[in-house]
Structure formats: structure tokens, C-alpha cells
Coordinates of C-alpha atoms and ligand atoms in Angstrom, one line a residue:
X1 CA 134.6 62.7 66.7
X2 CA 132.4 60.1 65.7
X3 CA 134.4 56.8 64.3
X4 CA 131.9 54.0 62.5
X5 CA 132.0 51.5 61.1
X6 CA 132.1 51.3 57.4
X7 CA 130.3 48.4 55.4
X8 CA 132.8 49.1 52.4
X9 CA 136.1 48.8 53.9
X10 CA 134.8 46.9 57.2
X11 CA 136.8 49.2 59.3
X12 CA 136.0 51.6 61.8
X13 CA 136.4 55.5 59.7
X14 CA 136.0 59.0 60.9
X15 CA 133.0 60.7 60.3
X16 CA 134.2 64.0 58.6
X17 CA 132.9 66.3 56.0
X18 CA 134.2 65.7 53.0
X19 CA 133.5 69.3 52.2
X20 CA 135.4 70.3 55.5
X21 CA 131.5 72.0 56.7
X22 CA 128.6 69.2 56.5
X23 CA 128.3 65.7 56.5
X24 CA 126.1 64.8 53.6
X25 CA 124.1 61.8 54.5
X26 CA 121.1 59.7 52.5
X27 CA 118.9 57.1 54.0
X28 CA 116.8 54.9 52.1
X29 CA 113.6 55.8 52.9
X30 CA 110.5 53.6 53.9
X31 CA 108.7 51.9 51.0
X32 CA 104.7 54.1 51.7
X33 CA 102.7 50.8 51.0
X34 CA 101.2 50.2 54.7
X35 CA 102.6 50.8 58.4
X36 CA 106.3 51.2 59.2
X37 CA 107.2 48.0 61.6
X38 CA 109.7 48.3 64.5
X39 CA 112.3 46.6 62.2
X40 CA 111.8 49.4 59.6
X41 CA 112.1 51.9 62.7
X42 CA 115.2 50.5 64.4
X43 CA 117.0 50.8 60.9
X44 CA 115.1 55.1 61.2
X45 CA 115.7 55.4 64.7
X46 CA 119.3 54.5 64.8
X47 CA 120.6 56.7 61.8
X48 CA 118.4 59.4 63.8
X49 CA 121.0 58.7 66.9
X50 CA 123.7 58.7 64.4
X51 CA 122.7 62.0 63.3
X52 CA 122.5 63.1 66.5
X53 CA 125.5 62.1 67.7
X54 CA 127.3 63.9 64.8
X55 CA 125.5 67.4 65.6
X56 CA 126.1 67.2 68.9
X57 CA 129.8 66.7 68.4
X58 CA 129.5 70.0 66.6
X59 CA 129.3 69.2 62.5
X60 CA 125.7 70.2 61.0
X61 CA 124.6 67.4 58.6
X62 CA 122.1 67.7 55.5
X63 CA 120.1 64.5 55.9
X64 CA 118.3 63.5 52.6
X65 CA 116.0 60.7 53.1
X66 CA 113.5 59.7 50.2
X67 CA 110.0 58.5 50.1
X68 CA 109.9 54.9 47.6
X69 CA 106.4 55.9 46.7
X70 CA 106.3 54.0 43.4
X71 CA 107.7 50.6 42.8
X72 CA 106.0 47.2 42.6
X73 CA 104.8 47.1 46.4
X74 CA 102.6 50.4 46.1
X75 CA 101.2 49.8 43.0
X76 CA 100.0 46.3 43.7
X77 CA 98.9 47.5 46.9
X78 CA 97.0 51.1 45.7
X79 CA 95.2 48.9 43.4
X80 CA 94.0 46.4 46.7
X81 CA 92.7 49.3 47.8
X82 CA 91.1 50.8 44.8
X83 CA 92.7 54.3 45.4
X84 CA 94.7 56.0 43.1
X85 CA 98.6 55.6 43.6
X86 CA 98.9 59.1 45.2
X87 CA 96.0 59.3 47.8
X88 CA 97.3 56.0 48.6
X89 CA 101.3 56.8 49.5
X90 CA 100.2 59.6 50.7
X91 CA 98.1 58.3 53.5
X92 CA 101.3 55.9 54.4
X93 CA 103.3 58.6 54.7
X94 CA 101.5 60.9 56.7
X95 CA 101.2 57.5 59.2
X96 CA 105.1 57.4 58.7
X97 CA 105.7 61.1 59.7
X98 CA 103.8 60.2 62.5
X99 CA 105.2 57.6 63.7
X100 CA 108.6 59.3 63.2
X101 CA 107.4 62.2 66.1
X102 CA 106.2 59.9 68.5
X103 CA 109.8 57.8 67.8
X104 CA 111.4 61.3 68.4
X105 CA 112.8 61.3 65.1
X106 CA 114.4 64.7 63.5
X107 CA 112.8 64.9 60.3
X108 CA 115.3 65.0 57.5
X109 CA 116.2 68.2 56.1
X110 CA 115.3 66.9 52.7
X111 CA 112.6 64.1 52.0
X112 CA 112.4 63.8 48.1
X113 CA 109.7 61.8 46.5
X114 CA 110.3 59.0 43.6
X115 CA 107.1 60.0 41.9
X116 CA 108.4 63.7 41.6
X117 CA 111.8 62.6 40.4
X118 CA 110.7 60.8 37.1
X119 CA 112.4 63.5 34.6
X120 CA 115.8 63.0 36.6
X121 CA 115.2 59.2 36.3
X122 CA 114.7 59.5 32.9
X123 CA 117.7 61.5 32.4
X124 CA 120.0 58.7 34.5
X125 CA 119.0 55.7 32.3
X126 CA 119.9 58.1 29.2
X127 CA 123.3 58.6 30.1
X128 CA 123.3 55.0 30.7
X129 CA 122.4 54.0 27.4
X130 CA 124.5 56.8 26.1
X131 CA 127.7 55.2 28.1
X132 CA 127.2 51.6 27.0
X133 CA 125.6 50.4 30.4
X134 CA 122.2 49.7 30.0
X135 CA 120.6 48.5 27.0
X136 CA 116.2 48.6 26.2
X137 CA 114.7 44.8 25.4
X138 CA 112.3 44.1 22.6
X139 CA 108.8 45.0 25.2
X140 CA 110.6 48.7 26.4
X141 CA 112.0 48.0 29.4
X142 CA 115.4 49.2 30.1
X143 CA 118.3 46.9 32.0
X144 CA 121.5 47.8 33.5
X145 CA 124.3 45.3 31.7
X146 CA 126.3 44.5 35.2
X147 CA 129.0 43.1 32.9
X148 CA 130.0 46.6 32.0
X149 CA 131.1 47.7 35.0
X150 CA 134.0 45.9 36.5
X151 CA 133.5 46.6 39.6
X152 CA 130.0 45.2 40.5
X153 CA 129.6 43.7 43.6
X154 CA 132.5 45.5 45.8
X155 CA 130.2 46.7 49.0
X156 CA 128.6 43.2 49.2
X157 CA 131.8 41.0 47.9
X158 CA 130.1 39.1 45.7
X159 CA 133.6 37.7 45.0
X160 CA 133.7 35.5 48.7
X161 CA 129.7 34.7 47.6
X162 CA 131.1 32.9 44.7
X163 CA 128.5 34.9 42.8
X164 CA 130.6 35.4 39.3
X165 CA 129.7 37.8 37.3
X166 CA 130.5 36.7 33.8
X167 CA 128.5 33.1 34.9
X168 CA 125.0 35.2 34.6
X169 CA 125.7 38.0 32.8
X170 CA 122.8 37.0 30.3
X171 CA 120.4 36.8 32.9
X172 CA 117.8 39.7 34.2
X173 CA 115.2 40.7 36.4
X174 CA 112.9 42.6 36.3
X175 CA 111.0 42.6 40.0
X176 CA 112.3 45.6 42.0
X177 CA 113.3 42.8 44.9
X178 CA 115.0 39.6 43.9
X179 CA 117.1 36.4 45.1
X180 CA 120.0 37.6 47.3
X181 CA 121.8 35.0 45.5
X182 CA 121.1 36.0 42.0
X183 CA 123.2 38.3 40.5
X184 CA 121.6 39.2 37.3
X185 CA 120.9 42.5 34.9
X186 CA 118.5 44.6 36.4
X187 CA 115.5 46.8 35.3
X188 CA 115.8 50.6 35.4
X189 CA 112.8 51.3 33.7
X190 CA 109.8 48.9 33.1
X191 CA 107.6 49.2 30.1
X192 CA 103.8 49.7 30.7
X193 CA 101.8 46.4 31.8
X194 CA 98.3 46.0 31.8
X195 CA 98.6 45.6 35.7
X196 CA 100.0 48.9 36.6
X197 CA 97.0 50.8 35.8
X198 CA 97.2 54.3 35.2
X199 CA 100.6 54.2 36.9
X200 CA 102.8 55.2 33.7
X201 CA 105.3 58.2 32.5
X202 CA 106.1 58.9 29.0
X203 CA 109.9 58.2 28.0
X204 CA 111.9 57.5 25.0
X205 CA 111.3 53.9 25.6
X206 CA 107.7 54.3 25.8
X207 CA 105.7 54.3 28.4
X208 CA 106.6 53.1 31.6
X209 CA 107.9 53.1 35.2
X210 CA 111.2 53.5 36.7
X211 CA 112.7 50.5 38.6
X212 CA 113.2 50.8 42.5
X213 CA 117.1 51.1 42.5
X214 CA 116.9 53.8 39.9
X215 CA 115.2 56.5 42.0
X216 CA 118.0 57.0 44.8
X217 CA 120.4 57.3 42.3
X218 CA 118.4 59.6 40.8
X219 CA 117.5 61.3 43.8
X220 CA 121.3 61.6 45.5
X221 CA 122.5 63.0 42.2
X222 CA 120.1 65.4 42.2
X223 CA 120.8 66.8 46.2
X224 CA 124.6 65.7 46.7
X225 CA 126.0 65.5 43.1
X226 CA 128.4 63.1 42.4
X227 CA 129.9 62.8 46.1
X228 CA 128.8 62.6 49.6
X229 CA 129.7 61.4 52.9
X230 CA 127.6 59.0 54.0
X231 CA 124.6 56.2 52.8
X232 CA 122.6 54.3 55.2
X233 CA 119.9 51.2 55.3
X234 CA 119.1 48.3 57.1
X235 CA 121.3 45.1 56.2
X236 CA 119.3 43.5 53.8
X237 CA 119.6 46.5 51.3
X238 CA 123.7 46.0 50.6
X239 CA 122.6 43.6 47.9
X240 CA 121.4 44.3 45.6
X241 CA 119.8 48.0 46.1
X242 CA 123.4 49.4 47.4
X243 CA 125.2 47.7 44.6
X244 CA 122.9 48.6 42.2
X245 CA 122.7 52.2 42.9
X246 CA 126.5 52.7 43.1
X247 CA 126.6 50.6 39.5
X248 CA 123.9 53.4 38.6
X249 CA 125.5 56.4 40.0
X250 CA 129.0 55.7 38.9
X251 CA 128.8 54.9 35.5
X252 CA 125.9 57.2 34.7
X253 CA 127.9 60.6 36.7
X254 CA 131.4 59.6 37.3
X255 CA 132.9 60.2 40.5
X256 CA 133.3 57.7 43.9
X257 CA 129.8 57.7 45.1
X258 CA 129.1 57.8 48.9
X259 CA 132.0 57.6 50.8
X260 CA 131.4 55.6 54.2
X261 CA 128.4 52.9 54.3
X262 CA 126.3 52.5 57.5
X263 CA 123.6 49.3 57.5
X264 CA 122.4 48.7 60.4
X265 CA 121.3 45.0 61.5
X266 CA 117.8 43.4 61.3
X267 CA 115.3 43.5 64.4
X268 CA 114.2 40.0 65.2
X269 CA 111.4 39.1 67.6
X270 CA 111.6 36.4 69.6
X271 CA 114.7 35.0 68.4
X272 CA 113.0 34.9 64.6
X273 CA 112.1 37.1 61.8
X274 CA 109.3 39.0 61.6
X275 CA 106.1 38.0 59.6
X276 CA 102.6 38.8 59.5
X277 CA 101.8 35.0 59.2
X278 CA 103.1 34.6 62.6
X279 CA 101.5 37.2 64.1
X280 CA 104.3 39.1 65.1
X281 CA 104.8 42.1 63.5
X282 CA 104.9 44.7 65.7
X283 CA 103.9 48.3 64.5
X284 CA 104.0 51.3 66.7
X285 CA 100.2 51.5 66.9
X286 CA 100.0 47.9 68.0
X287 CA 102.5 48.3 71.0
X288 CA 100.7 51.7 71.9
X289 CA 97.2 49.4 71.9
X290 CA 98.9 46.8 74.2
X291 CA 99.6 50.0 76.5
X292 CA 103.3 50.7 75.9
X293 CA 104.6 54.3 74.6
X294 CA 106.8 55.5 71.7
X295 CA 109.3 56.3 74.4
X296 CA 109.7 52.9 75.4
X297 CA 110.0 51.6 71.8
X298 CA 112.6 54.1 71.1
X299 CA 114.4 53.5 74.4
X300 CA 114.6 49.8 73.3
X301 CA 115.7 50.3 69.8
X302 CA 118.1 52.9 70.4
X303 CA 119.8 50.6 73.4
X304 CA 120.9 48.0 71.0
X305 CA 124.0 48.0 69.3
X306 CA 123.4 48.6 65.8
X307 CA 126.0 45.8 64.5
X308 CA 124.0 42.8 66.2
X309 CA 120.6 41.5 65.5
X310 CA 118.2 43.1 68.3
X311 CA 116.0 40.0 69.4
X312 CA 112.7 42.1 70.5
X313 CA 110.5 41.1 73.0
X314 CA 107.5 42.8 75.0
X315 CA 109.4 42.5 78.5
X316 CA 112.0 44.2 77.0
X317 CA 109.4 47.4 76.5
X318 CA 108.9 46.6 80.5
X319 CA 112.4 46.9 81.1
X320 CA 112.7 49.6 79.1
X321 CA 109.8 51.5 81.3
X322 CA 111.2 50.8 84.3
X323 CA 115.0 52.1 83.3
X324 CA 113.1 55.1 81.7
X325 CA 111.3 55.7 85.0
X326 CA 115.1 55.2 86.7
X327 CA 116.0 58.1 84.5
X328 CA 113.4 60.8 85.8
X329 CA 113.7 59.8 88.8
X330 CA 117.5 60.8 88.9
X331 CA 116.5 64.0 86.8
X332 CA 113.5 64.9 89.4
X333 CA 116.2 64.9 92.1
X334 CA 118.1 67.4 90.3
X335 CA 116.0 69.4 88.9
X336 CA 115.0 70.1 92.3
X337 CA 118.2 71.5 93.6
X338 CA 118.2 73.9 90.2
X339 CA 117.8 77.3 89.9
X340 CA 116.9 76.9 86.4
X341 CA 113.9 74.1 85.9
X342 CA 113.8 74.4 82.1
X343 CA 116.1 72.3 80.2
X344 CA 117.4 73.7 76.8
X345 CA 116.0 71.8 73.6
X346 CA 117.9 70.0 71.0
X347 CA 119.1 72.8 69.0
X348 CA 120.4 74.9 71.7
X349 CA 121.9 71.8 73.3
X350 CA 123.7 71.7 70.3
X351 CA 125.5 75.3 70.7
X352 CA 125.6 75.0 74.4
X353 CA 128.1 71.6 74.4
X354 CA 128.4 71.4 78.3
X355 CA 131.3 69.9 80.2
X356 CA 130.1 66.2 80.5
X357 CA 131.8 65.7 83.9
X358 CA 130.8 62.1 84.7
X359 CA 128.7 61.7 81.7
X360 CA 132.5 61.4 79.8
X361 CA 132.2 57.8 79.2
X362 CA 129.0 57.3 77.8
X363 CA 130.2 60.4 75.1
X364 CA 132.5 58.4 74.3
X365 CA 131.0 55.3 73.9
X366 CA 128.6 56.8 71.4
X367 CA 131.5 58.2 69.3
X368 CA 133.1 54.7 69.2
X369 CA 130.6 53.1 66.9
X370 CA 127.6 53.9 68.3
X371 CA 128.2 51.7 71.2
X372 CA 124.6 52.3 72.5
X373 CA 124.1 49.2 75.3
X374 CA 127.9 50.8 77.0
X375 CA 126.6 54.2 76.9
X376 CA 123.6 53.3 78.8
X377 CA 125.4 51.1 81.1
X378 CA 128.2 54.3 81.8
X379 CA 125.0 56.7 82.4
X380 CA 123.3 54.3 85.2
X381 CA 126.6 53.5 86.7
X382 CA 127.2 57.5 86.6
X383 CA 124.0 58.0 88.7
X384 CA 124.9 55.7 90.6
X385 CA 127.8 57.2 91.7
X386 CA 127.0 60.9 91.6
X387 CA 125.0 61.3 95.2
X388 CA 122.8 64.3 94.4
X389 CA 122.2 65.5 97.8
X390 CA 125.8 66.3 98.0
X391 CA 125.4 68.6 95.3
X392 CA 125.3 72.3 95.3
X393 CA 123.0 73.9 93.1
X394 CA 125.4 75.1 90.4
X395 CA 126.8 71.4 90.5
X396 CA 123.4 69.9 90.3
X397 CA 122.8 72.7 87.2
X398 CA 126.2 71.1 85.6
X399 CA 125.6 67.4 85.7
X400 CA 121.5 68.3 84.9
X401 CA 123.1 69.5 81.4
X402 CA 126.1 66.7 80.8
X403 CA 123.0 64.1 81.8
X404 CA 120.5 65.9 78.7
X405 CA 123.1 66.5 76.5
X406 CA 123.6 62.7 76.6
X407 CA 119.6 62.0 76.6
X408 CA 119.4 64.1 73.3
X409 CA 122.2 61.6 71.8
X410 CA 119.7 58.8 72.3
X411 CA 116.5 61.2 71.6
X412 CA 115.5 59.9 74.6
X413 CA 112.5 61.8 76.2
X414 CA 111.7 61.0 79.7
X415 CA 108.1 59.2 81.1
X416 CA 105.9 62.3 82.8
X417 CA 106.1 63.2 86.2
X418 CA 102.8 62.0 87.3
X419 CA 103.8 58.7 86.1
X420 CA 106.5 57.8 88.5
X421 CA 105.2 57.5 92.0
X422 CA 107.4 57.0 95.2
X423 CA 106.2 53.8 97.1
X424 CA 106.6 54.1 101.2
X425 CA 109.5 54.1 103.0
X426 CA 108.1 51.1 104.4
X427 CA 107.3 49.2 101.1
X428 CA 111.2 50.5 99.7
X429 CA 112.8 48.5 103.1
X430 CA 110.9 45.0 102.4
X431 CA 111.5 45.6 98.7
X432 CA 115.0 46.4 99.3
X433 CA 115.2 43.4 101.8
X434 CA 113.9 40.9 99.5
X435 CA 116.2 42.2 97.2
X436 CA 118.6 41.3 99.7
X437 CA 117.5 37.7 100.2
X438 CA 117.3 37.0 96.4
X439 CA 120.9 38.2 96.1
X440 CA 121.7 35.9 99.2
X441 CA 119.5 32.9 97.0
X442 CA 117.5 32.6 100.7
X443 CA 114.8 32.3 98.0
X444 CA 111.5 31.4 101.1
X445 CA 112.8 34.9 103.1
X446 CA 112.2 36.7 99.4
X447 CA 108.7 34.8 99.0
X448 CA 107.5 36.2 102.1
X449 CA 108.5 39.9 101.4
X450 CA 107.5 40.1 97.8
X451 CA 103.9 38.5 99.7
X452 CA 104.2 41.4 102.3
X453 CA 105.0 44.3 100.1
X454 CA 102.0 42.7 96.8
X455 CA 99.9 43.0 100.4
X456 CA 100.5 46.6 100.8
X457 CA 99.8 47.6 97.2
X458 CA 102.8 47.5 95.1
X459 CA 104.8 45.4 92.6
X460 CA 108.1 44.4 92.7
X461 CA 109.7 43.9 88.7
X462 CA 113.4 43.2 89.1
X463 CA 115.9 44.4 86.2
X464 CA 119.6 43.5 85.9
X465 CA 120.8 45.5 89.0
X466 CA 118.2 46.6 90.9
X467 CA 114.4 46.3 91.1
X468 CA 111.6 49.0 90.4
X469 CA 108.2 49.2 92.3
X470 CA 104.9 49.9 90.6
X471 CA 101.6 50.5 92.3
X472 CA 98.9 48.3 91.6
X473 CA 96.4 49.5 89.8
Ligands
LIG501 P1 111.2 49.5 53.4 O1 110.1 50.3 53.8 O2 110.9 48.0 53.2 O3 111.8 50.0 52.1 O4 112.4 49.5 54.5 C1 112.8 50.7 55.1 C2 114.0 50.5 55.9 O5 113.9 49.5 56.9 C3 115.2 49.9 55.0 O6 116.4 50.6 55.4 C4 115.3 48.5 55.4 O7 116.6 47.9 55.2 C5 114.9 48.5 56.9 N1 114.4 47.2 57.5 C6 113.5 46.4 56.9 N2 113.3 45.3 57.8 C7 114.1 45.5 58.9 C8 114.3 44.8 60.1 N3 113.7 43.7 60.4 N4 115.2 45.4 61.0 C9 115.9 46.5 60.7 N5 115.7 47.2 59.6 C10 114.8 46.8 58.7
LIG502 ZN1 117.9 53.4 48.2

């Protein structure tokens, strides 16, 4: 059983159903204004492991992600663009769904759209109003009063912020993103302005748009009700968006809300955040151009563990190739001694649950908090052990199913045959010699064999415990 760690309590909980049959999860969903980046898809691609993880420890999940295709961000940016709202999200989210294949992402079983959730939006900031929580201004726009509801600020402890409730209780905001540091009255719905165009709805308050924090609410009440199992985002969504929607949810429906909280830490490159001014904000498309695949990408993101910040750098996509490449190579060698080539897919890996035999570890490394970087070290240091010549057939066949079963955890798929090409035995011994030499720091004997073996046509790229050799092109 899978045991994470929840933002809430900061405590490692079981992940189990609350209705004893599903796990119930919601991720907030990407914001349709342009390209995903990588940050976005390590957030996607690790609550895509977690889901994983839980089906293939045997509980089915209904996954409810959301599309935030109306809020300040698409509007302003539709407009840029002079097309309407709709063709505009639209044409980000197909690019999303694509990226989302090519990432090996499951697609969530339910992906509900902001813009065709407006009646139930509507409806939540009623019962607001109705319960003494939210209050319209003179212009239309509705607000959330936080000083109605005691317990504002508990997932992000506001409390050891020194953020005090009662000290800005007056203020408000009405942006959709604001200060982390401001604690303040925020907009559920925002009366029409002359800058959002034809992007307006009808309401009791006029017209107008909901705020950003409004629609999951909206949306989770509508598919889960008033309790579920599980909520997910990347860090910087705890405050306020988390807050805010539990504020939302609880006062305007009653019951507890979502019951564990996964966030999952920021992607850094280079040791520093990501912006376009610095030229280094990586989508998929742009690592595909520089010639690296999806596989790598999601090899890298998936191999970091989800509670530190994942410092991103190119060589790490060349690392990730050359570990990739490690992988088929082991499978290549068994698929050879099997009597059955195919592999099962995803969904019947899930009903097959093999014995994992030496794959044990890295199981259970995934169930303790997702502890990606020690299930990968457990998988290498099982091939390394497991000597696949020694294998019979029907063993080969047994640890050929514990080492997929373990690849679908990470939604890892492996490079293409074609693409990993034995170098000579020759080229292997000086590789393996210079190895050797470098381990020994006799740093002039490992000059002259990397010389010998560039001279017969390959590349040596060293990793952590071992070194890979690629033909020149
Ligand atoms: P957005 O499209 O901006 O609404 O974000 C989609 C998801 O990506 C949210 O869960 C964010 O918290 C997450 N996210 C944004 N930036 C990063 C980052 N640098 N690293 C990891 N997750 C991120
Ligand atoms: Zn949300």
C-alpha cells in the first residue's frame, strides 16, 4: 500500500479509499494560455506515477483533472491573439493532450472544463452569500469574507507565516494570482470590464466571470461531492488556491473536503527558476528540437523525488538516454530467452500483478512516498545482480514481467531497438580498460584509451557507475 506524504498533517498517510472501492483524486489542471513547460509536467507526470503506483497496487482510482480555460491569463492572452476565448484554449489544450501522450501520461478519467461549469459556479457563490461568506461590492463583483471562516489558512499555516487574519480582513483582491504574503478577501466572481471582451455570463450580480479558485470547487463538488481522497498541485498552489478552495468548498457544501494533500515541488533549471526572460524555459517541443525525446523527459522527471526541488539540466536528458538505453539493453537480453516476446500493456499488467522476485525493493520504494531516485537505484542494482544467461526461460519470462511491472510504475517506455547498437568487443575492452584506469585516477593510461577507442568510432559518456558507448555519427 502506498503511504505519502500529506501536505495537511505533514505526515506520511495510507492511501485508501475512503469509500473502501476507489481512490477519488483531483489535480489542478494546466492553465490553456500557451505551451505546458517541464515544470508544469513534472507537477502532471508525477501525480501520473502516483496514479499508477496506486492501480498497480490493485485500487482503481477516478482521476478528475480540470482544464482553467477561463481566468485572467486566457483572456488577456485570447485577446493578444485576436481569437475568440474558445478557439484559443482550445488549441492549448489539444497541444497539452499532446504533450501528455508523448510524456506517457494516462489521461484522466474525467477532464472538466471551467467555461462549461459556469451554472455550478454560479450556484457555489449563492450558497455563499446565502451562508454569510461572501458578500457582492458596489461594481458586482463577489468576494469571499476569509474572516468568516475560522479556520482559514490550516493547509498552508498561515499561523507560523505570521499572516493574521483579523490584521487584513478588510482587504481584497481581485487578480486570480496574488502576493503569497497577502492574505486578503478574494474574488469569486468579477463583474464585467471593458477588457474582457465578449468573455461574460449572466448572474444575479450581473454580468460577469467567475474567479480562478472558484471553478475547482465548483468542479470537485460537482464529480466527488462533498468528500474525496485525495488533491494534488505543484507547491506554489497551497496558498492561496488550496486554501481558497477548501474555504469555498466547506462553507458553501459542508463536509471535510479532500482528505490527504499531495504538492509536489517546483522544477528548477540550472539551480534557478524558470523564466522566459532568461531563456530557459524548456517546453517539450523545444527539447524534442534540440534532439531529445519525451521518454527521456519523462525518465528525468519521474526519477526525482517529488518532495525536493529537481534542478534540471540538458546532461541530465543525456544521462537519462544512456540509463534508458541500459534498460533495453537488459530487456533485449531477456526477451531473447522468452517464449513469449510480447509484453502485456498497462491495463492487463494491472490484473496480472506478477511476483516481483528481485524487483521487491524498488516496489517498495515507490510505495514509501514515491521514493523514485531509490527505486531506480534498486532496479539497476537488480540487473546488476540477476546474470541473465543463467536463466531458464520460464525464469527469464518471470523477472521479464516483475522488470515491466516496475517500468509501468514509472510509465517508462523503453528507447527502440534500432537505437541501441553493440560497440565491438574490441572497443567494450579499451572502454572497459579506461574505465579501469579512471577508477585507478592513472588519468594519462585513460587519455590514451578514450584516444584509441574516439579512433575506432565510438564515444565513451560516463554515468555514476558505469559508462555507455555511442557510435559516432
Ligand atoms: P498552471 O498551468 O500554471 O495552472 O500550472 C499547472 C500545474 O503546474 C500546477 O499544478 C502548478 O502548481 C504546476 N507548476 C507550475 N510551475 C511549476 C514548476 N516550476 N515545477 C513544478 N510544477 C509547476
Ligand atoms: Zn485548483
Amino acid at each position: 500500500m502506498l503511504n505519502l506524504f500529506d501536505t495537511r498533517t505533514r505526515q506520511a498517510q495510507p492511501i485508501t479509499p475512503m469509500d473502501n472501492q476507489t481512490v477519488r483524486f483531483y489535480c489542478c489542471g494546466p492553465t490553456v494560455y500557451g505551451p505546458a513547460h517541464i515544470g508544469n509536467f513534472r507537477t502532471f507526470v508525477m501525480q501520473d506515477v502516483f496514479r499508477r503506483v496506486v492501480e498497480l497496487g490493485g485500487l482503481p482510482t477516478t482521476h478528475v483533472r480540470n482544464l482553467t480555460d477561463v481566468d485572467d491569463k486566457t483572456i488577456r492572452d485570447s485577446q493578444k491573439a485576436n481569437m475568440s476565448l474558445n478557439d484559443f484554449t482550445d488549441k492549448w489544450t489539444k497541444q497539452f493532450h499532446h504533450d501528455c501522450s508523448e510524456l506517457n501520461c494516462l489521461a484522466p478519467h474525467i477532464e472538466p472544463s471551467a467555461v462549461r461549469h459556469i451554472p455550478e459556479q454560479i450556484e457555489m457563490v449563492e450558497a455563499l452569500i446565502d451562508k454569510g461568506h461572501a458578500y457582492p461590492s458596489e461594481d458586482g463583483s463577489v468576494y469571499f469574507k476569509i474572516s468568516s471562516y475560522p479556520d482559514y489558512g490550516r493547509l498552508s499555516r498561515l499561523d507560523e507565516r505570521e499572516l493574521e487574519l483579523g490584521k487584513t480582513a478588510n482587504t481584497r483582491s481581485s487578480s486570480d494570482e496574488y502576493e503569497k504574503d497577502s492574505v486578503a478577501d478574494f474574488v469569486l466572481w468579477k463583474s464585467r470590464k471593458p477588457e474582457d471582451g465578449e468573455n461574460y455570463w449572466t448572474s444575479p450580480w450581473g454580468e460577469g466571470r467567475p474567479g480562478w479558485h472558484l471553478e475547482c470547487s465548483a468542479m470537485i463538488h460537482k464529480y466527488f461531492g462533498n468528500n474525496f481522497d485525495l488533491h494534488s498541485g505543484g507547491v506554489d498552489l497551497v496558498f492561496p488556491h488550496h486554501e481558497n478552495e477548501i474555504a469555498q468548498s466547506r462553507c458553501a457544501c459542508g463536509g471535510d473536503f479532500a482528505k490527504n494533500w499531495f504538492h509536489i515541488t517546483h522544477l528548477l533549471v540550472d539551480g534557478g527558476k524558470m523564466s522566459k526572460s532568461l531563456g530557459n524555459m524548456y517546453t517539450l517541443d523545444d527539447l524534442k528540437q534540440k534532439g531529445y525525446n519525451a521518454s527521456a523527459v519523462r525518465y528525468v522527471l519521474a526519477g526525482a523525488y517529488y518532495r525536493r526541488p529537481l534542478n534540471f539540466t540538458l546532461s541530465s536528458l543525456d544521462d537519462a538516454k544512456a540509463a534508458l538505453n541500459r534498460l533495453k539493453k537488459f530487456d533485449t537480453a531477456l526477451a531473447a530467452l522468452c517464449v513469449e516476446k510480447e509484453v502485456p500493456n498497462y491495463e492487463q499488467m494491472r490484473e496480472i500483478k506478477p511476483s516481483l522476485g528481485e524487483f521487491t525493493a524498488a516496489w517498495q520504494s515507490l510505495n514509501n512516498d514515491l521514493n523514485t531516485p531509490e527505486a531506480l537505484g534498486h532496479v539497476f542494482s537488480a540487473i546488476k545482480r540477476i546474470n541473465v544467461a543463467d536463466l531458464s526461460p520460464e525464469q527469464a519470462q518471470e523477472v521479464r514481467m516483475a522488470f515491466h511491472f516496475i517500468l509501468d510504475a514509472f510509465g517508462i517506455v523503453l528507447p527502440e531497438e534500432e537505437k541501441v547498437q553493440e560497440a565491438p568487443a574490441e572497443v567494450v575492452q579499451l572502454a572497459t580498460q579506461r574505465w579501469e584506469a579512471k577508477q585507478n585516477k592513472d588519468w594519462a593510461a585513460a587519455d590514451t584509451l578514450r584516444a584509441q577507442v574516439t579512433e575506432l568510432g565510438w564515444t565513451i559518456k560516463d554515468g555514476k557507475d558505469g559508462f555507455e558507448l555511442i557510435p559516432n555519427a
